[in-house]
Coordinates of C-alpha atoms and ligand atoms in Angstrom, one line a residue:
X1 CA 0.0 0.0 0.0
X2 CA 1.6 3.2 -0.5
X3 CA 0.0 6.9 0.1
X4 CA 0.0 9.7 -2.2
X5 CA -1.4 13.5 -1.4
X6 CA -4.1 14.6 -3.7
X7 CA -5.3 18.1 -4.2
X8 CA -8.4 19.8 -5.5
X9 CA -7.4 22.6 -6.9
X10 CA -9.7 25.9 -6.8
X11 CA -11.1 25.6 -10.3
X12 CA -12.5 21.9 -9.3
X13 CA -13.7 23.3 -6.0
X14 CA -15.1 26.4 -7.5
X15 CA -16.8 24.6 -10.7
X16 CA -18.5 22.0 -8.2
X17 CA -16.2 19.1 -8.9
X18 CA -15.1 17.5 -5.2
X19 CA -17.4 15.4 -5.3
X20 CA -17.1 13.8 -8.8
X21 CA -13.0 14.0 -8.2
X22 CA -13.6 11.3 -4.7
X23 CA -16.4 9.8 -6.6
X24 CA -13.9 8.4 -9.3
X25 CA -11.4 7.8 -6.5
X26 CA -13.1 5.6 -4.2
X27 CA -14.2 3.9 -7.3
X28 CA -10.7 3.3 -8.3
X29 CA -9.9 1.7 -4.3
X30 CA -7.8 4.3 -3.0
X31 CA -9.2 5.4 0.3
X32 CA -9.2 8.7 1.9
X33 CA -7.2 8.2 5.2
X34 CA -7.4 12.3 5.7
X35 CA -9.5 15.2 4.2
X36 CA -9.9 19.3 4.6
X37 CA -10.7 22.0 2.9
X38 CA -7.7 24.9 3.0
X39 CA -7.2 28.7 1.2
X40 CA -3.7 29.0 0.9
X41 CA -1.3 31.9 1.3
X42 CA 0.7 33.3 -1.7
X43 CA 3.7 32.0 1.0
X44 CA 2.0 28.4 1.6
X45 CA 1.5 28.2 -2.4
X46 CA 5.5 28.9 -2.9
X47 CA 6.4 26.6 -0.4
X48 CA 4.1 23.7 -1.6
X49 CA 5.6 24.2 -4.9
X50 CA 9.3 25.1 -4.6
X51 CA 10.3 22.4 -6.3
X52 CA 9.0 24.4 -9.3
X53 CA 10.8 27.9 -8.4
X54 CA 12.3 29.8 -11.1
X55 CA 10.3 28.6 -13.8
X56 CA 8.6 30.6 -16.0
X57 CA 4.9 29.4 -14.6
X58 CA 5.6 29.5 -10.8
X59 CA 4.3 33.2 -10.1
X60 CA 0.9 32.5 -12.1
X61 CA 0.5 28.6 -10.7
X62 CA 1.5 29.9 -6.8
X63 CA -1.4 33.1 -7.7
X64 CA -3.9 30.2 -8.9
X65 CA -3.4 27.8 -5.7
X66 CA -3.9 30.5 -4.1
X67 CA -7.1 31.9 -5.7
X68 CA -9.8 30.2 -3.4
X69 CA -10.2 26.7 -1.3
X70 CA -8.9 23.6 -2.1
X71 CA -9.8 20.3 -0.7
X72 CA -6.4 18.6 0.2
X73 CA -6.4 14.9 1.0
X74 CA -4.2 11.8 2.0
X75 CA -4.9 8.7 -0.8
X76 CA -3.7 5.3 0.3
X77 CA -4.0 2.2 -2.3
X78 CA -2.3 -0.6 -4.3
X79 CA 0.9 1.8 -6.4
X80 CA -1.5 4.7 -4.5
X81 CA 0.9 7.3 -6.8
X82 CA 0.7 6.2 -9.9
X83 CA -3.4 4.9 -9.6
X84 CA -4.0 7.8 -8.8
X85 CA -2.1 9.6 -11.4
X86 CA -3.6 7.5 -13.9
X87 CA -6.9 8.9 -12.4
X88 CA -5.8 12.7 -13.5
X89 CA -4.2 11.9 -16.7
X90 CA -2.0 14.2 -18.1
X91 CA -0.8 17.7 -16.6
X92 CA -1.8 19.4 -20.2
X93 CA -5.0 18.5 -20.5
X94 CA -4.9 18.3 -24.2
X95 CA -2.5 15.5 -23.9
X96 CA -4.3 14.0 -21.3
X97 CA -5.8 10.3 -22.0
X98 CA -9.8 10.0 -22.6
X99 CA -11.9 9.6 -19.5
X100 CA -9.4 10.9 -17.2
X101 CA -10.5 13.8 -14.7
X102 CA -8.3 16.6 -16.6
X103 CA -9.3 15.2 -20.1
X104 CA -12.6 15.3 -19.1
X105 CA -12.7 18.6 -17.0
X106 CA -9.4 21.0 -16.9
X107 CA -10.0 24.1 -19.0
X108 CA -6.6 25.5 -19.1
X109 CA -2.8 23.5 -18.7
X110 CA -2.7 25.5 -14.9
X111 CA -6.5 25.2 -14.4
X112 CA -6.3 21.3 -14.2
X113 CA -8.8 20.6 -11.7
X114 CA -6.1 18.6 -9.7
X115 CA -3.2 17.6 -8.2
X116 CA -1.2 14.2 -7.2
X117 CA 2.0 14.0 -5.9
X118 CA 4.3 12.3 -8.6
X119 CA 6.8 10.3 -6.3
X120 CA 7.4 8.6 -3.1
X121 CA 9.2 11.4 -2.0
X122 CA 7.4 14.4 -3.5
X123 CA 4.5 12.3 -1.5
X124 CA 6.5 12.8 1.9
X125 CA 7.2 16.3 1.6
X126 CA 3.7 16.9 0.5
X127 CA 1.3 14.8 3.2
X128 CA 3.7 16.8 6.1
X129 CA 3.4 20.1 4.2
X130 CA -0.4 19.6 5.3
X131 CA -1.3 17.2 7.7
X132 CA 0.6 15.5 11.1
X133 CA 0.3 12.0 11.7
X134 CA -2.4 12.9 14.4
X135 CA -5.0 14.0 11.2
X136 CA -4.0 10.9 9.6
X137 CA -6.5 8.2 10.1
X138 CA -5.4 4.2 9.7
X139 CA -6.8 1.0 11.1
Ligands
GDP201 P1 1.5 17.8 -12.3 O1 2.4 17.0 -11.4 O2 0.9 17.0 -13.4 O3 0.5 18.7 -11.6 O4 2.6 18.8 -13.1 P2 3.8 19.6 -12.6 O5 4.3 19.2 -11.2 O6 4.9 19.6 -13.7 O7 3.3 21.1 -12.5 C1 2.6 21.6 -11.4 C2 1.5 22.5 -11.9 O8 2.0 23.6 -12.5 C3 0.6 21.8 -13.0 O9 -0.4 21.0 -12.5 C4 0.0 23.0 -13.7 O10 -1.1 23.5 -13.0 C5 1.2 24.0 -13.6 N1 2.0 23.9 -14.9 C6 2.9 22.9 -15.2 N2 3.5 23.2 -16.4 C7 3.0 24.5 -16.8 C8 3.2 25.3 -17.9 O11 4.0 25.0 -18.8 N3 2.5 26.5 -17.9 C9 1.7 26.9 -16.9 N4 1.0 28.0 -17.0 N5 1.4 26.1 -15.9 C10 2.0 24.9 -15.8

């Protein structure tokens, strides 16, 4: 089993998507072991995404997370990262396969409903960058 952090990103929260995003996910068997709705900082936004600093699209996709609420969330299932990265499809949408969430719904290559981490140890960083292990439920 292996956890991933997934993110609805304010277009999918504003647009009414949360609850078709989990829909497909719990379909797919990964289960949500923890779950909030946040607004990040311009700060918080940089920080989630410093891996990304100094390239041309950081200042626009830090002032987008930052736009409005997203629901974060901890994923856990069977190769968690890359099911669930199969889920989203590809980060330009217009390369992204048929039936996945950002074929079927992301408007714009930075408005692309949501996020998944994309390795074991971008998944580290990113389930501590929002949650303890107290907000971390497990059997
Ligand atoms: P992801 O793991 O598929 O989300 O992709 P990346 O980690 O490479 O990029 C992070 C986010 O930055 C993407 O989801 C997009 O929202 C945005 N992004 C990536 N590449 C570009 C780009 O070339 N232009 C713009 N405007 N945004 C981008």
């Amino acid at each position: 089993m292996e956890r991933t952090l997934a993110i609805i990103k304010p277009d999918g929260v504003a647009r009414g998507l949360i609850g078709e995003v989990i829909r497909r996910l719990e379909k797919e068997g990964l289960n949500i072991l923890a779950i909030k709705m946040i607004w990040m900082t311009k700060k918080q936004a940089k920080g989630f995404y410093k891996v990304h600093a100094g390239k041309p699209f950081y200042e626009s996709v830090t002032d987008f997370m930052s736009s409005g609420p997203c629901v974060v969330m901890v994923l856990e299932g069977e190769d968690g990262i890359n099911a669930y990265r199969k889920l989203m499809g590809a980060t330009n949408y217009k390369e992204a396969a048929k039936g996945t969430i950002r074929h079927d719904y992301a408007t714009d290559i930075e408005k692309n409903v949501v996020h998944g981490s994309d390795s074991p140890q971008s998944a580290a960083f990113e389930i501590a960058y929002f949650f303890n292990e107290l907000e971390i439920f497990r059997e």
